[in-house]
Short mmCIF file of C-alpha atoms and ligand atoms in Angstrom, two decimals:
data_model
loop_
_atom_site.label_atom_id
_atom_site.label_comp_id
_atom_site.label_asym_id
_atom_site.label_seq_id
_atom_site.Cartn_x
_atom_site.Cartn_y
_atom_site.Cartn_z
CA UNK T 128 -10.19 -7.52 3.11
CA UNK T 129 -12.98 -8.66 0.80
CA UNK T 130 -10.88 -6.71 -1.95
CA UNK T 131 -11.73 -8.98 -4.62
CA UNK T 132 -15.69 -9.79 -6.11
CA UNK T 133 -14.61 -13.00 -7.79
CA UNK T 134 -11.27 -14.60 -8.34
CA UNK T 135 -10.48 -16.88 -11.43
CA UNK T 136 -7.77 -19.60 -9.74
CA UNK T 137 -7.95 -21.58 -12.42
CA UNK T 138 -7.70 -19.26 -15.45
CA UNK T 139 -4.99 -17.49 -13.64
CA UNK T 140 -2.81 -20.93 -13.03
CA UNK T 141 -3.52 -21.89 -16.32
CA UNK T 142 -2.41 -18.85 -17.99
CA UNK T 143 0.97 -18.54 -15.46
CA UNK T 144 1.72 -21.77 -16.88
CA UNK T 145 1.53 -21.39 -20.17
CA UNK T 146 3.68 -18.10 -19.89
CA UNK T 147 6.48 -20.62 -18.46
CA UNK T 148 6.10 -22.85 -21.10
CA UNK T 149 6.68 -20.44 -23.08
CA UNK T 150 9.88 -19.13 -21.43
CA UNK T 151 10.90 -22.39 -21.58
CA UNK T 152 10.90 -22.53 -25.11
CA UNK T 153 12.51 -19.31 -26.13
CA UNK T 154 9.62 -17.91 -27.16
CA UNK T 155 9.05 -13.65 -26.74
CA UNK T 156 6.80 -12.95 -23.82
CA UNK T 157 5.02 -9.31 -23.14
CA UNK T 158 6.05 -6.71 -21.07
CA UNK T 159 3.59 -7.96 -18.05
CA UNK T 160 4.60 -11.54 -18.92
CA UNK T 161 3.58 -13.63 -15.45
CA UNK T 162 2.54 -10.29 -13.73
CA UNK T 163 -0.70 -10.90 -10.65
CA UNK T 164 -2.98 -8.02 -12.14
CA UNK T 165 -6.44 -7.86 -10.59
CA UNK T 166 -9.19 -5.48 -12.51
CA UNK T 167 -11.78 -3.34 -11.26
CA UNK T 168 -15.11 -4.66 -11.78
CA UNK T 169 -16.04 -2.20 -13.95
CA UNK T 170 -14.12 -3.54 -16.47
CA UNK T 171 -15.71 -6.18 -18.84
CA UNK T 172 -13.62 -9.02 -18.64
CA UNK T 173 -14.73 -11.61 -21.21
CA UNK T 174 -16.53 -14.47 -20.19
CA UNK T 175 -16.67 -13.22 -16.66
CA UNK T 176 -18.51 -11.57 -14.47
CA UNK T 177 -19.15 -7.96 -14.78
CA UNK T 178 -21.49 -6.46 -11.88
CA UNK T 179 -20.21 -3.15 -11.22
CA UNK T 180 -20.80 -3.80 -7.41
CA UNK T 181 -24.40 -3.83 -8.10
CA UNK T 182 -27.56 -5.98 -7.35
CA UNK T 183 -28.73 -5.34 -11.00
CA UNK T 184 -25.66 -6.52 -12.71
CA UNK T 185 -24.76 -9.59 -10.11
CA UNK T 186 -25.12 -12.03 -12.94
CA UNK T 187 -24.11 -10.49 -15.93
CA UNK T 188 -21.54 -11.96 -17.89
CA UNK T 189 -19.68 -9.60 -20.10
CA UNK T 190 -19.02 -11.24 -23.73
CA UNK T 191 -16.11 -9.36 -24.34
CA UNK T 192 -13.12 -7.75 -23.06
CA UNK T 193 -12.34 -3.92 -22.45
CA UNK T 194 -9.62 -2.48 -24.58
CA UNK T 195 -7.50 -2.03 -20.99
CA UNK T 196 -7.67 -5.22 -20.43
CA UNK T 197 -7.32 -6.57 -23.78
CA UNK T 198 -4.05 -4.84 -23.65
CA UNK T 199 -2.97 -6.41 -20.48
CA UNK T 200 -3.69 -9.53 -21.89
CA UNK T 201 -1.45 -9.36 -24.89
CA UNK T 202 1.16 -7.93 -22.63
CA UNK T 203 0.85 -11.49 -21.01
CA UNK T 204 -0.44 -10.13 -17.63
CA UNK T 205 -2.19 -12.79 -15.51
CA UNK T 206 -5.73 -11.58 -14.35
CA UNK T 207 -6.51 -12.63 -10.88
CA UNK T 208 -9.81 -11.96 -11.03
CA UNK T 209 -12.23 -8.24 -10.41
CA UNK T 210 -12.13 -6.30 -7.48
CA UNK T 211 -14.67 -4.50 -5.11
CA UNK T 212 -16.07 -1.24 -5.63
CA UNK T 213 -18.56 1.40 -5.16
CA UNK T 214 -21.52 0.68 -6.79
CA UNK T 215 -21.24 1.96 -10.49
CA UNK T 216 -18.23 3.91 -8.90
CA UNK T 217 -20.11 5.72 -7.08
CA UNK T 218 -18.76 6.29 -3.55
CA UNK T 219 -15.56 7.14 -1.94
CA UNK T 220 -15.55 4.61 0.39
CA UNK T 221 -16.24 1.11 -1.43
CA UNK T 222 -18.97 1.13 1.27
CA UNK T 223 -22.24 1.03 -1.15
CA UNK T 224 -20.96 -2.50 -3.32
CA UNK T 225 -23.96 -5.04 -2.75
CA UNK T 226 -20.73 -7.71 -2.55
CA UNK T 227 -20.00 -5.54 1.28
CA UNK T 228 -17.69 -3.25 2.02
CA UNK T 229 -13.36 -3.72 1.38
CA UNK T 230 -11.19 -3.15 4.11
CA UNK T 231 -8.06 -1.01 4.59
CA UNK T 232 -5.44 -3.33 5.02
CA UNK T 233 -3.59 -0.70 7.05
CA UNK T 234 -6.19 -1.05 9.96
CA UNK T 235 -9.12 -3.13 8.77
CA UNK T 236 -11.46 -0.89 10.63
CA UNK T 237 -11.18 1.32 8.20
CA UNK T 238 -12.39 2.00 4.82
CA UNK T 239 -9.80 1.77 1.49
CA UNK T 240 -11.52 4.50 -0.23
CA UNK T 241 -13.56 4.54 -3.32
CA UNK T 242 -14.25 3.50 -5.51
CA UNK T 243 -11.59 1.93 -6.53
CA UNK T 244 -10.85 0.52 -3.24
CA UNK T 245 -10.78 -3.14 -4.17
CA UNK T 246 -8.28 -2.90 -6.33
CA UNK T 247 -5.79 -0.49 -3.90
CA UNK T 248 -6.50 -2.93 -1.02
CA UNK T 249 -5.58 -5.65 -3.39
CA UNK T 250 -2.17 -4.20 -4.01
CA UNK T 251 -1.66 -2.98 -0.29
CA UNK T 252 -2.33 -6.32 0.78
CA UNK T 253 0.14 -7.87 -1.26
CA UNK T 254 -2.83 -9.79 -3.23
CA UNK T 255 -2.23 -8.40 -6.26
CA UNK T 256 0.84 -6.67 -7.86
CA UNK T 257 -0.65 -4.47 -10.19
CA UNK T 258 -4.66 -3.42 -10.81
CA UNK T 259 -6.54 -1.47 -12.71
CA UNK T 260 -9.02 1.15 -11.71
CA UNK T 261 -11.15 3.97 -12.41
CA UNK T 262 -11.52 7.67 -11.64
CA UNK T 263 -14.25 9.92 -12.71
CA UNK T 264 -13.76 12.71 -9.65
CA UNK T 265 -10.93 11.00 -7.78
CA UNK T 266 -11.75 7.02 -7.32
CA UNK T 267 -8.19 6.22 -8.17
CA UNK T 268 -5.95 8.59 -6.12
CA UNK T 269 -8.02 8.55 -3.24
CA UNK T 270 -8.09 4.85 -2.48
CA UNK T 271 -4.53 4.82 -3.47
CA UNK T 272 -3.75 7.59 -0.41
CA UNK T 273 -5.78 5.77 1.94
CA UNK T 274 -4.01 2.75 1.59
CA UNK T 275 -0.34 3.67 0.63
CA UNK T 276 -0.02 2.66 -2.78
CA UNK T 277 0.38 4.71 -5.87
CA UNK T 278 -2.98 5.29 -8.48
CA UNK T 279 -2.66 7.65 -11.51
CA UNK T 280 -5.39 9.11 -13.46
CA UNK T 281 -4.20 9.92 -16.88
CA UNK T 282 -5.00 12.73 -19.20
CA UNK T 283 -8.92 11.96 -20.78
CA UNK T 284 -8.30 10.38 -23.71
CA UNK T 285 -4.88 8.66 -22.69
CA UNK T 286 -6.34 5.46 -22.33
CA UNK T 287 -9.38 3.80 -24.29
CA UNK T 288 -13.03 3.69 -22.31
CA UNK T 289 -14.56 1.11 -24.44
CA UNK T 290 -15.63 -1.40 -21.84
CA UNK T 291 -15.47 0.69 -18.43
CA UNK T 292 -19.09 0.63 -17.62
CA UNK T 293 -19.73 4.15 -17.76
CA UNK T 294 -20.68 6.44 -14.93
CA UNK T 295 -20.10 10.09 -16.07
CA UNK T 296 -17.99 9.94 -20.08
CA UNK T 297 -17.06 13.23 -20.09
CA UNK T 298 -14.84 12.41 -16.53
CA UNK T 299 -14.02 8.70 -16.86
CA UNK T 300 -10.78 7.16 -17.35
CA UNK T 301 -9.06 4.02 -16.53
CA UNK T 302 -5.58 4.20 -14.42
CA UNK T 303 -3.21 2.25 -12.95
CA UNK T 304 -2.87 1.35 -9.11
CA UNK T 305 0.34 -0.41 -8.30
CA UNK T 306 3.18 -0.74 -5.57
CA UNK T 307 5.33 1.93 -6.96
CA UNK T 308 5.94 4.62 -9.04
CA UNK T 309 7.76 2.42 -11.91
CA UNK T 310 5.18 -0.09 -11.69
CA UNK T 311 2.82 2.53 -12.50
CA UNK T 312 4.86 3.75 -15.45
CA UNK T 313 4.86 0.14 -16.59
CA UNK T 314 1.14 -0.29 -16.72
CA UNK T 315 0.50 2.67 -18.17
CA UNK T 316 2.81 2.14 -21.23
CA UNK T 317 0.48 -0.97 -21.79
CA UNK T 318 -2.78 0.68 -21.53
CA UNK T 319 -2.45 3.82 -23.28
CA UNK T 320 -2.95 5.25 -27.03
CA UNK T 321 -5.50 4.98 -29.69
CA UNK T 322 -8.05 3.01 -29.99
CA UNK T 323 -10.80 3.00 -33.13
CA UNK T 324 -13.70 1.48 -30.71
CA UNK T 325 -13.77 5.40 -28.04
CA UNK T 326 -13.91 8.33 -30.62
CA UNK T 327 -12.50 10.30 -27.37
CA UNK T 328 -9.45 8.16 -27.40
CA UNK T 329 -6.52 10.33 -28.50
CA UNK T 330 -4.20 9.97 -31.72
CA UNK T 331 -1.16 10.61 -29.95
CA UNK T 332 1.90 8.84 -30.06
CA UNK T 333 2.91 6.94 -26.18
CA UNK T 334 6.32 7.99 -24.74
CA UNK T 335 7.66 4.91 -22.59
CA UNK T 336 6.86 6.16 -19.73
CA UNK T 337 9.65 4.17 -17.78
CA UNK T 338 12.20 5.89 -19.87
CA UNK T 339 12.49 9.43 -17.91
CA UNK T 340 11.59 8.17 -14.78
CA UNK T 341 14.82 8.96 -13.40
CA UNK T 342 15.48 12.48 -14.86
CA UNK T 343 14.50 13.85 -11.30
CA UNK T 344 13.19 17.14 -11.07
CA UNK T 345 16.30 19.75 -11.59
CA UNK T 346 14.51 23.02 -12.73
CA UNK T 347 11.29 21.96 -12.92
CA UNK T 348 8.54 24.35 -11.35
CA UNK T 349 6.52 23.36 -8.76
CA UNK T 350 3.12 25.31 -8.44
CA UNK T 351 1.61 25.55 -4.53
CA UNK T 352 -1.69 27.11 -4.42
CA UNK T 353 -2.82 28.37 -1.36
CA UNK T 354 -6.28 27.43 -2.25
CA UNK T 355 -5.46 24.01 -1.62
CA UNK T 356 -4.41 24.46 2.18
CA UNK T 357 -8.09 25.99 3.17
CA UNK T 358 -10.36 24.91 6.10
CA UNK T 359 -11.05 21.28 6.42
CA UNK T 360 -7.54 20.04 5.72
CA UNK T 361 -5.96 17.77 8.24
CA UNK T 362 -2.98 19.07 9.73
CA UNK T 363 -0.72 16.62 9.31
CA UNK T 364 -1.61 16.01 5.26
CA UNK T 365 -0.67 20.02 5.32
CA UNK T 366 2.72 19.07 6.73
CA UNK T 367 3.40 16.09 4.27
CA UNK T 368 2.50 18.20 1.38
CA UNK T 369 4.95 20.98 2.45
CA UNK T 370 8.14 18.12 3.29
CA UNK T 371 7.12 16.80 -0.29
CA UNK T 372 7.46 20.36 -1.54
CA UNK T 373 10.58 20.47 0.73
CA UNK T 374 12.18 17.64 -1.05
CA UNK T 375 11.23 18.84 -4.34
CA UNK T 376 13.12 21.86 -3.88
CA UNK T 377 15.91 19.57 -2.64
CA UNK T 378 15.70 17.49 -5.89
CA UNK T 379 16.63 20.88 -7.57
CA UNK T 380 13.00 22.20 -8.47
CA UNK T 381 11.96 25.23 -8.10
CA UNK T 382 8.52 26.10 -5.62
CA UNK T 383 6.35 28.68 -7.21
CA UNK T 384 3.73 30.37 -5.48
CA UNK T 385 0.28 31.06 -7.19
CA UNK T 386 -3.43 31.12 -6.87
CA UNK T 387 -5.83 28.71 -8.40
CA UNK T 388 -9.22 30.85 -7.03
CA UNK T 389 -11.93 28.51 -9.20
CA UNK T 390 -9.79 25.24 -9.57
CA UNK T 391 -8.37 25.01 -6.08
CA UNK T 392 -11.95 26.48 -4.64
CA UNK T 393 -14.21 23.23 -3.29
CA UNK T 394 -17.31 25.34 -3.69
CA UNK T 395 -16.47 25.47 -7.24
CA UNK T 396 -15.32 21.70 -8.22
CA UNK T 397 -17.37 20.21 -5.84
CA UNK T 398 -20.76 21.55 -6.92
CA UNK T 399 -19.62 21.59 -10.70
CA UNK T 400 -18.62 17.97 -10.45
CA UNK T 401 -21.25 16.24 -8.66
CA UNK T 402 -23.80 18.53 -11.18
CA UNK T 403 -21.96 16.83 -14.29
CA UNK T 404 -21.68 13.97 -13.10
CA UNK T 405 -24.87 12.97 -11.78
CA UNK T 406 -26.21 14.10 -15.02
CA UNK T 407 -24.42 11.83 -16.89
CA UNK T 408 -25.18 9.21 -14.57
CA UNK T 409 -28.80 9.07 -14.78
CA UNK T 410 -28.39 9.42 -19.24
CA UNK T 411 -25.82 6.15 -18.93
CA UNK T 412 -27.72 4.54 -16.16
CA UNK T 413 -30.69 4.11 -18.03
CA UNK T 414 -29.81 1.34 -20.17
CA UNK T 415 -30.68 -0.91 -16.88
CA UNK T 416 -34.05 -1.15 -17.88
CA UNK T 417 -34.89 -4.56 -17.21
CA UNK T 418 -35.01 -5.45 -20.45
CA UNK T 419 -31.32 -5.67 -21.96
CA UNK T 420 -28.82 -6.43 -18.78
CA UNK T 421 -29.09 -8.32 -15.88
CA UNK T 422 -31.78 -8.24 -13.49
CA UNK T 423 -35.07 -8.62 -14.19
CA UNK T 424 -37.97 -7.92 -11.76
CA UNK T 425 -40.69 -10.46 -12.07
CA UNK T 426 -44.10 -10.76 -13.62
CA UNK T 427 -44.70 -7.13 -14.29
CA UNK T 428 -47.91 -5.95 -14.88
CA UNK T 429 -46.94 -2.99 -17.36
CA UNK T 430 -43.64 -1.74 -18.77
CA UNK T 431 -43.56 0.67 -16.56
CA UNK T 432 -44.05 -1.42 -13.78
CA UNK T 433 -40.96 -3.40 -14.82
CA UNK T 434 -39.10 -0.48 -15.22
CA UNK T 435 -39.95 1.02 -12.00
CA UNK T 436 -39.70 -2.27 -9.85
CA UNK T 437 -36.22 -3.51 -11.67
CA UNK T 438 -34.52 -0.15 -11.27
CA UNK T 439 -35.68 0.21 -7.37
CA UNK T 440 -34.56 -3.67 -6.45
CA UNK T 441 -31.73 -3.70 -8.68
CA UNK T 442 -30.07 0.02 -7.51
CA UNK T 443 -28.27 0.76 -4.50
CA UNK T 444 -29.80 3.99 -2.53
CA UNK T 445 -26.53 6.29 -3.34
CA UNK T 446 -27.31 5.36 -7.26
CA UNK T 447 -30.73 6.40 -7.30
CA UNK T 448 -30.20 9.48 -5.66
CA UNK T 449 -27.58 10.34 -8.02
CA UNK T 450 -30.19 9.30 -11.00
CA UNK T 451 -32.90 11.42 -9.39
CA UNK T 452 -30.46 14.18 -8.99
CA UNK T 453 -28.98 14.02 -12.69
CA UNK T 454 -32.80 14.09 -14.23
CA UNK T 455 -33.87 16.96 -12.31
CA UNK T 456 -30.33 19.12 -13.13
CA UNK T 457 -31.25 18.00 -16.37
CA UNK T 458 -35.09 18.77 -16.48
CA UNK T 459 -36.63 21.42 -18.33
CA UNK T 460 -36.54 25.09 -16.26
CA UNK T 461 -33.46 23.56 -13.86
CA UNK T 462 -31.19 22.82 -16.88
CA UNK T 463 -30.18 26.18 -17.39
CA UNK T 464 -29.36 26.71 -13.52
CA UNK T 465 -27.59 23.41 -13.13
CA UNK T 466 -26.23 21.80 -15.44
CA UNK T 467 -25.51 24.99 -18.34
CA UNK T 468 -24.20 26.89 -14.94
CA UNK T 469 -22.26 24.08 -14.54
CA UNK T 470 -21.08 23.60 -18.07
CA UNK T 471 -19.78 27.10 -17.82
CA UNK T 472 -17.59 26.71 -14.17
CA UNK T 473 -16.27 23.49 -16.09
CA UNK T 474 -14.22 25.62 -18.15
CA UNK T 475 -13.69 28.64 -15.97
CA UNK T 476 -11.65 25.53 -13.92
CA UNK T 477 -10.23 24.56 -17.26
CA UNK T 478 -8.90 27.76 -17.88
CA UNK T 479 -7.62 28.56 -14.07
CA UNK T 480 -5.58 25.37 -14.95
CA UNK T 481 -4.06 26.69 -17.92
CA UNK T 482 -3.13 29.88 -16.65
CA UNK T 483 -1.21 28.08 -13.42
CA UNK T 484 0.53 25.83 -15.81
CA UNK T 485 1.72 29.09 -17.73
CA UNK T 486 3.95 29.82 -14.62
CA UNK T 487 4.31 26.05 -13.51
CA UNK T 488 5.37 22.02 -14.96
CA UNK T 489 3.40 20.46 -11.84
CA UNK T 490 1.22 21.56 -9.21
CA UNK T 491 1.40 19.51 -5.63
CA UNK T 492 -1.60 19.28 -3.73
CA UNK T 493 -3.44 17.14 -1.03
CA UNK T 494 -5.84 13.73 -2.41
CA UNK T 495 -8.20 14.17 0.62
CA UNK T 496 -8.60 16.21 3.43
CA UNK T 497 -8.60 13.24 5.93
CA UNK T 498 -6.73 9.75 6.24
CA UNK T 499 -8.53 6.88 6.13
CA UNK T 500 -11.98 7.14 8.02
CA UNK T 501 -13.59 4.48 10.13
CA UNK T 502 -16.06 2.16 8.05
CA UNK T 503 -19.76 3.56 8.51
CA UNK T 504 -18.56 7.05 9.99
CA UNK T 505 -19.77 8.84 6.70
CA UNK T 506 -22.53 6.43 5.41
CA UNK T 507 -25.33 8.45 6.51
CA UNK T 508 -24.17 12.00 5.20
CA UNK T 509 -23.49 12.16 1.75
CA UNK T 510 -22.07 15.67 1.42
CA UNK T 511 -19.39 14.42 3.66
CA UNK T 512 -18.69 11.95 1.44
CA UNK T 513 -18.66 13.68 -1.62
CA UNK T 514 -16.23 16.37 0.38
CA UNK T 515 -13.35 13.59 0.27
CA UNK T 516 -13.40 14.84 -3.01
CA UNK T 517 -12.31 18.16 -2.96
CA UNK T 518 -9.21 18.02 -4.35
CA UNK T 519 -9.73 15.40 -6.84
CA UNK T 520 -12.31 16.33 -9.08
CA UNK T 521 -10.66 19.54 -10.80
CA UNK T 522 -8.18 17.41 -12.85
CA UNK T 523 -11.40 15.15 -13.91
CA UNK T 524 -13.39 18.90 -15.10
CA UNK T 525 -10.57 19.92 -16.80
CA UNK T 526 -9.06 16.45 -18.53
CA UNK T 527 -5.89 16.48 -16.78
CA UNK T 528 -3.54 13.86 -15.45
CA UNK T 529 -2.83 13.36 -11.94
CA UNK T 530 -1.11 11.06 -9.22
CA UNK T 531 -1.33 10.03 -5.93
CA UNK T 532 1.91 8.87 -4.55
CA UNK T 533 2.02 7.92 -0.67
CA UNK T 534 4.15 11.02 1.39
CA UNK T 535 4.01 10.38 5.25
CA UNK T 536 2.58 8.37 7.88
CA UNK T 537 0.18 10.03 10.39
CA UNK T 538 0.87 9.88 13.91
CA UNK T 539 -2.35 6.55 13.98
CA UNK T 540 0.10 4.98 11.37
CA UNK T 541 -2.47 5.52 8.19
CA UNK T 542 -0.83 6.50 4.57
CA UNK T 543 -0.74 9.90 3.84
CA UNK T 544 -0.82 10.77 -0.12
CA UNK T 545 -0.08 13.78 -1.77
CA UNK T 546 -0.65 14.67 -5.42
CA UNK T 547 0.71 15.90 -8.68
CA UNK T 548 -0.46 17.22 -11.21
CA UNK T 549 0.33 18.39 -15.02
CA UNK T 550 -0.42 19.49 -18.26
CA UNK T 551 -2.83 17.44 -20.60
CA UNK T 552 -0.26 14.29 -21.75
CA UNK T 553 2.30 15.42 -18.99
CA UNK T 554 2.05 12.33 -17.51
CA UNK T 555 5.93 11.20 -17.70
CA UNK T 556 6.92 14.18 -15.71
CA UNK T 557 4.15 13.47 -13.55
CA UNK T 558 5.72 10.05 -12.84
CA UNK T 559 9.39 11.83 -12.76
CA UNK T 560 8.31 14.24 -9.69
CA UNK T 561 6.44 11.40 -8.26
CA UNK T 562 9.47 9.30 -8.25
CA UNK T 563 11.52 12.08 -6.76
CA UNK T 564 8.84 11.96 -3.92
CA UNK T 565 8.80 8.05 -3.60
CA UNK T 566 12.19 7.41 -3.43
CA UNK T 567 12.84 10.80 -0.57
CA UNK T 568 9.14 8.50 1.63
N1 LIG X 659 -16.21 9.91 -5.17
C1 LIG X 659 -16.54 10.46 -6.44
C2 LIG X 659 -17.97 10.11 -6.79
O1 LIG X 659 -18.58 9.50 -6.01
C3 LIG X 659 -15.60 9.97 -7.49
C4 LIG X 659 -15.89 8.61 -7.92
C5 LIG X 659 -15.09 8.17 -9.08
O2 LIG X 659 -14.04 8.75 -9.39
N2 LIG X 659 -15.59 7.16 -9.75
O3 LIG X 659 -18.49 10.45 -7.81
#
């Protein structure tokens, strides 16, 4: 599937034998103790490689670890080694990693998603058990649809961000991707809370997450917005969003219509997002310079010829468009008509959210408009690409937690996802409806 970018056999043997040997003895083991957990390569990973699917960070070797995978660690997890990706997460399609593309192990044909693909192949293959990825407009739940596993984003600021390579910090989180919904639950007790090193890392105590999972759903509200069932939307993902709403209402909840007309409106999140984001991009992206981290063009005349030769070998196409994008939404006489307008839909979405989860506990929704497309279909068209993304991004604007938990099979035999959402730190009745949905699939 070409899920993984490197794989550390021996460190991993190593470390699932010492975890025996200390079985053997007696002696307390973590909550992961023995656990395969594989970790998107945009996680530093001390003493490993680090290249964020890209040319210009191929060799770099990161000297420490992230605090998600630090965490992991002490929970005795075994790291398997970093998976494929979109380069610098960029992508919905794990299509634009210099490593090649990942496969959908449903029908290898197809693409896993992005950018977290790697790691949702990983689990759907049955390489991995658990892995971590990240999602800054979606790159969790989407590759987790695509390939029929589960991938939650959690609330910005659930989980630490020092050491995710950053692509857009006002959007980015780390998030689980894992077999199940429990699994899921697991992981993210491990991950989550405060941490001193990311100042947007929350103070705020963690529930165990695996406690409630079987509460069910009895007299919860369930939000469907009609916004979410517009043009574009395959119609069988429709249907498996209205039998998980179906079985919802089973479960005992209770389905409440309303309108989300900015938050559920792709013209909206869409524009807003990729706007933010690729702002943000081209201010963190320019710390590949050349000068500090990894590549290093050769015998430059100038410092601006390294600059300029470094950042066009080293960069993917998709990343300097984004970077060319960000600095001109960012330039003087666009800023206020892209990125301030921007700025300002952000929270018109954040408050659309609010006032739906005045009436509501969770809204349901599609993760894409389309299964899994054939690899190279969207290459060449990036607005298509970014349009797997319409329902996605919102949560990311606003800060909210979300999860993708596999619904239905289409009639080609690809995963169909649908998603929850909920308030900001919602996330164990998140994983409570998403078990209700899991368990009826
Ligand atoms: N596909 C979206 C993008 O390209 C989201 C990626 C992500 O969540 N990292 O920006």
């Amino acid at each position: 599937m070409n899920a993984f970018i490197s794989v550390d056999a021996d460190g991993a043997l190593q470390r699932a034998s010492d975890i025996d040997r200390r079985r053997q003895a007696g002696e307390p083991v973590g909550a992961l103790a023995g656990v395969p957990l594989a970790v998107k390569d945009v996680l530093c990973v001390r003493g490993g490689p680090t290249t964020c699917g890209s040319e210009i960070l191929r060799d770099y070797v990161a000297p420490y670890d992230a605090t998600a995978v630090e965490r992991v660690r002490q929970a005795d997890a075994v790291l398997v080694g970093k998976t494929n990706m979109d380069e610098f997460s960029m992508g919905s399609s794990t299509e634009s990693s210099c490593f090649g593309p990942t496969r959908n192990p449903v029908d290898p044909r197809r693409v896993p998603g992005g950018s977290s693909g790697g790691s949702a192949a990983a689990v759907a293959a049955h390489e991995t058990v658990l892995a971590l990825g990240s999602d800054t407009g979606g790159s969790v739940r989407q590759p987790a649809a695509y390939c029929g596993v589960v991938g939650l984003k959690p609330t910005y600021g659930r989980v630490s961000r020092y050491g995710l390579v950053a692509y857009a910090s006002s959007l980015d989180q780390v998030g689980p991707v894992t077999k199940d919904v429990e699994d899921a639950a697991l992981l993210l007790n491990v991950i989550s809370g405060r941490d001193p090193r990311d100042a947007t890392s929350v103070d705020r105590e963690v529930p165990d997450y695996r406690a409630k999972l079987d509460e069910g759903v009895e007299g919860l509200r369930i939000g469907w917005a009609k916004e979410f069932y517009g043009p574009g939307l395959d119609a069988e993902i429709r249907a498996a969003a209205e039998a998980a709403a179906q079985r919802l209402a089973g479960a005992g909840a209770e389905i409440v219509d309303l309108s989300l007309s900015v938050a559920g409106d792709p013209d909206y999140c869409v524009s807003c997002y990729y706007v933010i984001a690729m702002a943000e991009a081209s201010a963190n992206l320019s710390r590949f310079d050349g000068v500090r981290y990894g590549f290093r063009a050769e015998a430059p005349d100038d410092l601006q010829d390294l600059y300029r030769r470094t950042r066009s070998r080293g960069f993917g196409a998709e990343v300097q468009r984004r970077i060319l994008i960000g600095a001109y939404v960012l330039s003087a006489g666009y800023y206020d008509a892209y990125y301030l307008k921007a700025q300002k839909v952000r929270t018109l979405i954040r408050r659309d959210f609010e006032r739906a989860f005045d009436n509501c506990d969770l809204l349901l929704s599609p993760v894409a408009p389309t299964t899994a497309f054939p690899l190279g279909e969207q290459l060449e068209d990036p607005l298509q690409m970014y349009l797997n993304d319409i329902y996605t991004t919102s949560l990311n604007l606003a800060g909210l937690p979300g999860i993708s938990v596999p619904a239905a099979t289409s009639a080609e035999g690809l995963p169909i996802g649908v998603q929850l959402m909920a308030r900001p730190f919602e996330e164990a009745t998140l994983l409570r409806g998403a078990r209700v949905l899991e368990q009826a699939a």
